[in-house]
Amino acid sequence: MVEKWAYSESIESSDIVNLEKKYGHFINGSFVSPKSKKYFDTVSPSTEELLSKVSFGGKQDVDNAVSSAKEGFKVWKKIKPVERSKYLFKIARLIQERSREFAVLESMDGGKPIREARDVDLPQVAANFFYFAGWADKLDLSWSNSKFKPYGVAGQIIPWNFPLLMLAWKVAPALATGNSVVLKPAETTSLTALMFAEICSEAALPEGVFNLVTGNGETGSYLVNHKDVDKIAFTGSTGVGKQIQASLAGTGKGLTLELGGKAANIVYEDASIDQAVEGVVNGIFFNQGHVCCAGSRLLVQESIHDKFIEKLERRMQQLRVGNPLDKNTDIGAINSKQQLEKITELVESGVNDGGSIFQTECELPANGFWFKPTLFTNVQPAHRVTREEIFGPVLTTITFRTPDEAVEIANNTEYGLSAGIWSEKGSKVLWTADRLDAGVIWSNTFNKFDPSSPFGGYKESGFGREGGRHGLLSYLKEDR
Amino acid sequence: MLSWSDVTELMNVCSVDETGLKERVSSLATRSIKKDSKLQALNMIVSMCDLTTLEGQDTDGKISQMVAKAISPDPNDSSVPSVAAVCVYPGLVEVAKKAVSQSNVLVASVSSYFPSGQAPLESKIHDTKYAISNGADEIDIVINRKAFLEGDYKKVFDEISVLKEVCGEVHLKTILEVGELGSYDKIRKASVIAMSAGSDFIKTSTGKISEGASREACCIMAKAALDYRKLTGSIVGIKVAGGIKDAKDAIRYLVLIKEEIGEDWLDPKYFRFGASSLLNDVLRQIKKLKTGAYQDSYYFPRG
Amino acid sequence: MSEVRKTYKMYVGNSFVRSESGRTYSIELSSEIIELPQASRKDVRDAVSQAKKGYESWSSLSPYNRAQILYRLSEMIEGRKASYIELLKESGIKNNEAKKDIDEAIEILIWYAGITDKWEQLSGNLNPVAGSYFNISHQEPLGVIFIFPRDTVSLKSLLLSLLPPLSVGCSSISLSKTAGALAVMLAEDLNNSDLPLGVWNILTGSYSNIIEDISKHVEIKGIGVNMDFDNKDFTIIQSNASESVKRTFRMNERLNLLSLHPFLETKTVWHPKGK
C-alpha cells in the first residue's frame, strides 16, 4: 500500500533513561542485593534486546521486605496525617518533574507507545498521587461518622499492562490511609517501579513505608501467604485471583481483587456513528488491548451492522503499528512471547470455529512480539473468542435487535468489569446502565479514568473499588 | 445531486457527539510530522492555498501584487509551487484573470451577497453571473443562514441548486459559515444539504466573523463528504478558511484529512486552505527546513 | 545607608494598586509605622469587576487544577515562612506563637487544597426518588464573594476565612485592617501561584465608609463575616442584602464540609430512564 504522504519517523530518544546493569530489591529505604542470589532478564518486547537484570525475590527477600514494612507501619502510624499528605504531594511533584524519563522507560520496558505513556499513563500517575495526598488528612470526612484505621502492611501485586499507573492506583491510597506497602510488580515490567523507589528516597519517605520486591508468581505467593501481611491487593488474571482468594480463606486478611473482563461495547442504531466507531476502536486497541476493562465484544444493533463494520474496518486500517518509541505509533508490541502465543492460539480457534477476520494491513518488525489489530465477524456467543479474555488487539462482533437482547448478551459472561453504551437517547442510556452487571459503565465514551472515579468489577472480575472515596475502603477497616 | 426526500433521510442521521469529536481531533493533533514528511506537507499546503483578499480597500494594484505572489510565492526558490487560486470580490475578477493568464493559478470569486447572504435570490444570481462573465473559474457562495436557522432547509437546498445551475461547469464552493450554525450536528446537516444540492466543495467560513474554521468543523464536514462519496460516487472537496494562522495548524488539517477520510482528498482538486497570512509562515518553515534558519517576513515578497 | 522601604498596596486583578482615593491608614509595628491604602467605594467596584472575570476562569478550571494551584500556594508560603514569622513578631506576637500560627496556617491550606477535588463527592448525591428517574443533586459555586476575616494578625485565621470559597470555585474580595500588612504579604505569594486574574482580591482599611456599597452591590453574590464581626454592622449588611436577596452568613472557621456549604448553590436535575 503506497502512501501519497507517509509520515517520517519521529523517534523519542531513549538517552534520557539511565539503565543499571542490574537492580536490587528496595527494602527499608535502600536497594539491596537479593538473598536468593538470583537475577532474571528483562527485555524490551519490541526488539527483544536485554534491558537489564532484575533481582529474584525468594522467601527470605519477601520476609525481609515484610519485616521492614512492619517497622515502617509503626513510624507511619505515629506521624500526623497532614505529614502523610505532604509526603504524597512531594512524590506527585517529583513524578511530574521526571515524567518524560518515566514515560520513555515505561514504553521501552512494556512495549506500549510512547504517546500513550506520555499522554495517558504519566499524567494519571501524578494525578493519583495528588488526589490521594489530599485524603490523608481528612479520612474522617470520607464515610460520615465512621471511625477507621489502616490495615497495617499491605501486600500489593500488580500487572504488566500499566506498570506505573497500577503502582499509583495501589500505593497512593495505601500510603494516604496510613498503611505501609510491600509491592511486587509484574515479572516483565519492573523498571518503572524501581525508578519509583528512587523517588521515594528523594522525597525522604520514612524507611520501610514503601518496599519493593521484584520476582514472579512464586515471589507473589510468598507475599500473599506471609503471616505478617494484613491486606492483599491484587490486579491480574481471574485464575490467579481465585487462587489468592482460596489461600486467604480463614486468615482474616483484607483482600481486594481486580481481575479480568470481557466487556460489551453496545452500539445502538441511534448512536453518533462516527464517534461510536472511534470509541469502539479506542476501547479495544488502546494499549494493544492489554486492558482488563477493554471493550472486547462489540454488540452492534443489526440494523446498522454493515455500515458500522465498514467504517470500523476503514478506521482500523489507519492504526499505525510499530516502534513504540516512534511518537506516531498507535499500536505497540505485545508484552511478552507468552502473551503473544496466547493471543495467536485464541484467534486461530476463532477462525477454526468459522469466524471471519479482518486485520490491519501493515508490516510487522522482524524482532519483537507483534500482533495485527484484528476484527472478528460471523462469530457466535458460544465461540471461545467471544467468551474468553484474549487480552490483545482482537475485537469480536455480535449483533442484537432489541435493547433487552443487548442487555442479555452483555450480561451473559462470568465477568463484570466494564461496559460501553452508545446512543444519543439519554433515557435509553440510563435504562441500559441500570441493567448491566458491570462496575464501570461508559456512555458515549470509553476507557476514561480519574483518581476520583471508583473502578472495579462485578462477579468474577473481582471485588473492591480503586479510586474515589469508595476506593479508600480498600485500605481502611472499621475501628471497633 | 440528490432528491429532496433522499436529503431528508440523510439529515436524520446527523447527530454528533461533541466530546468524542473533540477528543479525536485532539488526538490527531499529537501526530509528529518531521523531516521529509514535513517538507512534503508544507509544499502541499502551498499548492492548496487560495490566496485571498476580500477588503473594501482592494484595488487593481493590490490584486496584481497578490497574483504575482500567488504565482511565485518564493521567487528565490522555484521548487516552491504556485498556489491553487486567488480569491477576490466579483469586481476584481477581471484584473485577477488578466494577471494569472501565464500560469495555472485559478481565479475564485465570492458571490451571493458574501458574506452575509442577506439578499433575495435574484441578487445572488446576478452577483454570480457577473463574476462568471468576468472569467471566474470558481465561485464561493454562502448558504442562506436565515433560512437554515429558521428551519427552512428546503429553501437552503433550492438556492444552492439554482446557483449551481447558473455556474454550470464553473466550480461551486458553498460556505457553511460554521461559526454561526451553533452545533456540530448543524454543521453536518448543512454539509449534507450543500453537497446534495450539487456543490463541488463545501467551505467552512467567510473569514469575516470572529469564529472561523476549526479542525472539529472540518472533521465533521470531511466525514459527511466521505459518506456522500460512498452513497453517490462523487467526491466533494473541502475548503477551510478563517483563522488558520500558521503552518503547524495547517499541517494538522492535512493529518486530519488523511486519517479521517483518506489521501484521495490530499490534492488541490479536493482540498483548499483559504489563506492570507498562512502562506508566509509556510514559506518560512520551508526555508527553515532547507537552510536550518528562521527567516524574517521581509525575505518574502508582499502579496 | 538608608534602606528601600516597602510600599504596601492592595491586590486587585493580580496587580498591586493604591486606593484611587489616595487615602491611607497606618499600622504601628514594633520597628516602624507603615501606611496602607484605605479602600474606597470605587476600589470596591473595581475589585468586583476583576473578581467577576476571576470567577469565570477559576470555576472553569478542573478541580484537580484548582487543587494544584492551592498546593503551589502552600509551597510559596512555606518558602517565605521566616518573613511571615517576622511580620507577626513585629505585630507584637511572641516567637513561639508566631511559628505555631504559620505552621497551622500551612496545614489548613493543605487541607483545603486537598478538599478541592473531593468535596463534591461528599456533598452531591443521587436522590432515591419514586419513579423511573435519574435524579442528582450537585453543587455549583455562588460567584463573587466578599469576605470580612477576623481582624487579628494571624495567617491561620485569615486562611480559615478565605480558603472555603476558593476551594469550591468562587472568586473573592476580602478586607483587612489590623491584619492589612499580613494580607498584603499573602497577596505577594498569591501572585506567584498561578492563580488566574481576579480570583483572589485583597483590600485593606476599615469598612465604615464602604459597607453600604459592599452590601448593596448586586454582583457580589454572597458576604461572609467572621464569628466576631460586630452584630450592629452585620445587621446593616443583612438588611441591605435583602434588596437583591444576597446570601449573607457568619463563617464557621472550621475544617469541615459545612465551611464550604454557604458558598454553594444546589442544583437538582431529573432525567427519565427508559428504552
PDB file of C-alpha atoms in Angstrom, chain A residues 2-11 115 118-119 269-276 278 282 307 310-311 314-315 318-320 326-330 422 424 443-446 448, chain B residues 13 15-18 20-21 23-24 27 30-38 40-41 44 188 220 223-224 226-227 229-230 251 254-255 258-267:
ATOM      1  CA  VAL A   2       1.849   3.076  -1.227  1.00  0.00           C
ATOM      2  CA  GLU A   3       1.023   6.240   0.623  1.00  0.00           C
ATOM      3  CA  LYS A   4       0.955   9.631  -1.091  1.00  0.00           C
ATOM      4  CA  TRP A   5       2.136  11.280   2.106  1.00  0.00           C
ATOM      5  CA  ALA A   6       3.955   8.984   4.517  1.00  0.00           C
ATOM      6  CA  TYR A   7       4.958  10.212   7.965  1.00  0.00           C
ATOM      7  CA  SER A   8       8.691  10.241   8.601  1.00  0.00           C
ATOM      8  CA  GLU A   9       9.945   8.590  11.753  1.00  0.00           C
ATOM      9  CA  SER A  10       9.767  10.736  14.843  1.00  0.00           C
ATOM     10  CA  ILE A  11      11.588   8.759  17.475  1.00  0.00           C
ATOM     11  CA  ARG A 115       2.493   8.735  23.033  1.00  0.00           C
ATOM     12  CA  ARG A 118       3.380  10.312  27.863  1.00  0.00           C
ATOM     13  CA  ASP A 119      -0.216  11.491  27.375  1.00  0.00           C
ATOM     14  CA  GLU A 269     -28.673   2.332  15.930  1.00  0.00           C
ATOM     15  CA  ASP A 270     -29.259   5.869  17.219  1.00  0.00           C
ATOM     16  CA  ALA A 271     -25.626   6.361  18.230  1.00  0.00           C
ATOM     17  CA  SER A 272     -23.500   9.106  16.699  1.00  0.00           C
ATOM     18  CA  ILE A 273     -21.882   6.573  14.414  1.00  0.00           C
ATOM     19  CA  ASP A 274     -18.531   8.169  13.627  1.00  0.00           C
ATOM     20  CA  GLN A 275     -17.834   8.875  17.305  1.00  0.00           C
ATOM     21  CA  ALA A 276     -19.014   5.371  18.213  1.00  0.00           C
ATOM     22  CA  GLU A 278     -13.794   5.924  17.368  1.00  0.00           C
ATOM     23  CA  ASN A 282     -10.226   3.099  21.462  1.00  0.00           C
ATOM     24  CA  LYS A 307     -22.439   0.305   7.818  1.00  0.00           C
ATOM     25  CA  GLU A 310     -17.341  -0.910   7.054  1.00  0.00           C
ATOM     26  CA  LYS A 311     -16.461   2.248   8.959  1.00  0.00           C
ATOM     27  CA  ARG A 314     -11.641   1.647   7.484  1.00  0.00           C
ATOM     28  CA  ARG A 315     -10.682   3.143  10.834  1.00  0.00           C
ATOM     29  CA  GLN A 318      -5.415   3.857   9.958  1.00  0.00           C
ATOM     30  CA  LEU A 319      -3.823   2.269  13.045  1.00  0.00           C
ATOM     31  CA  ARG A 320      -0.052   2.578  12.980  1.00  0.00           C
ATOM     32  CA  ASP A 326       8.008   6.489  17.492  1.00  0.00           C
ATOM     33  CA  LYS A 327       5.688   9.288  18.550  1.00  0.00           C
ATOM     34  CA  ASN A 328       3.311   8.379  15.733  1.00  0.00           C
ATOM     35  CA  THR A 329       2.852   4.769  16.742  1.00  0.00           C
ATOM     36  CA  ASP A 330      -0.662   3.792  17.831  1.00  0.00           C
ATOM     37  CA  TRP A 422     -23.547   4.200  22.521  1.00  0.00           C
ATOM     38  CA  GLU A 424     -27.944   9.623  21.555  1.00  0.00           C
ATOM     39  CA  SER A 443     -21.726   6.011  27.823  1.00  0.00           C
ATOM     40  CA  ASN A 444     -20.702   7.578  24.553  1.00  0.00           C
ATOM     41  CA  THR A 445     -17.077   7.299  25.620  1.00  0.00           C
ATOM     42  CA  PHE A 446     -14.652   4.595  26.741  1.00  0.00           C
ATOM     43  CA  LYS A 448     -11.858   7.125  30.857  1.00  0.00           C
TER      44      LYS A 448
ATOM     45  CA  VAL B  13     -28.503  10.720  10.839  1.00  0.00           C
ATOM     46  CA  SER B  15     -26.037  13.520  15.283  1.00  0.00           C
ATOM     47  CA  VAL B  16     -22.532  14.237  16.508  1.00  0.00           C
ATOM     48  CA  ASP B  17     -21.141  13.685  19.978  1.00  0.00           C
ATOM     49  CA  GLU B  18     -19.139  16.821  20.729  1.00  0.00           C
ATOM     50  CA  GLY B  20     -15.952  12.348  21.270  1.00  0.00           C
ATOM     51  CA  LEU B  21     -15.310  14.596  18.290  1.00  0.00           C
ATOM     52  CA  GLU B  23     -11.066  14.002  21.630  1.00  0.00           C
ATOM     53  CA  ARG B  24     -10.457  12.551  18.183  1.00  0.00           C
ATOM     54  CA  SER B  27      -5.547  13.020  19.420  1.00  0.00           C
ATOM     55  CA  THR B  30      -0.383  14.815  18.539  1.00  0.00           C
ATOM     56  CA  ARG B  31       0.980  13.421  15.285  1.00  0.00           C
ATOM     57  CA  SER B  32       4.615  14.439  14.965  1.00  0.00           C
ATOM     58  CA  ILE B  33       5.305  15.492  11.387  1.00  0.00           C
ATOM     59  CA  LYS B  34       9.023  15.952  10.822  1.00  0.00           C
ATOM     60  CA  LYS B  35      11.766  15.950   8.217  1.00  0.00           C
ATOM     61  CA  ASP B  36      10.749  14.805   4.724  1.00  0.00           C
ATOM     62  CA  SER B  37       7.118  14.376   5.614  1.00  0.00           C
ATOM     63  CA  LYS B  38       7.086  17.937   6.945  1.00  0.00           C
ATOM     64  CA  GLN B  40       6.189  17.442   1.662  1.00  0.00           C
ATOM     65  CA  ALA B  41       3.295  18.712   3.748  1.00  0.00           C
ATOM     66  CA  MET B  44       1.270  20.528  -0.424  1.00  0.00           C
ATOM     67  CA  ARG B 188     -23.189  18.055   9.445  1.00  0.00           C
ATOM     68  CA  ILE B 220     -17.483  16.774  10.557  1.00  0.00           C
ATOM     69  CA  LYS B 223     -16.905  12.691   7.413  1.00  0.00           C
ATOM     70  CA  ALA B 224     -20.025  13.927   5.679  1.00  0.00           C
ATOM     71  CA  LEU B 226     -16.766  10.588   2.868  1.00  0.00           C
ATOM     72  CA  ASP B 227     -20.245   9.188   3.445  1.00  0.00           C
ATOM     73  CA  ARG B 229     -18.955   9.631  -1.777  1.00  0.00           C
ATOM     74  CA  LYS B 230     -19.958   6.165  -0.599  1.00  0.00           C
ATOM     75  CA  ILE B 251      -0.331  20.530   8.836  1.00  0.00           C
ATOM     76  CA  LEU B 254      -3.749  17.646   6.477  1.00  0.00           C
ATOM     77  CA  VAL B 255      -3.259  14.936   9.107  1.00  0.00           C
ATOM     78  CA  LYS B 258      -5.528  11.938   5.594  1.00  0.00           C
ATOM     79  CA  GLU B 259      -6.503   9.838   8.572  1.00  0.00           C
ATOM     80  CA  GLU B 260     -10.213  10.580   8.740  1.00  0.00           C
ATOM     81  CA  ILE B 261     -11.161  10.345   5.055  1.00  0.00           C
ATOM     82  CA  GLY B 262      -8.116   9.374   3.071  1.00  0.00           C
ATOM     83  CA  GLU B 263      -5.390  10.556   0.746  1.00  0.00           C
ATOM     84  CA  ASP B 264      -7.724  10.982  -2.253  1.00  0.00           C
ATOM     85  CA  TRP B 265      -8.607  14.315  -0.701  1.00  0.00           C
ATOM     86  CA  LEU B 266      -4.947  15.371  -0.338  1.00  0.00           C
ATOM     87  CA  ASP B 267      -4.973  17.214  -3.628  1.00  0.00           C
TER      88      ASP B 267
END
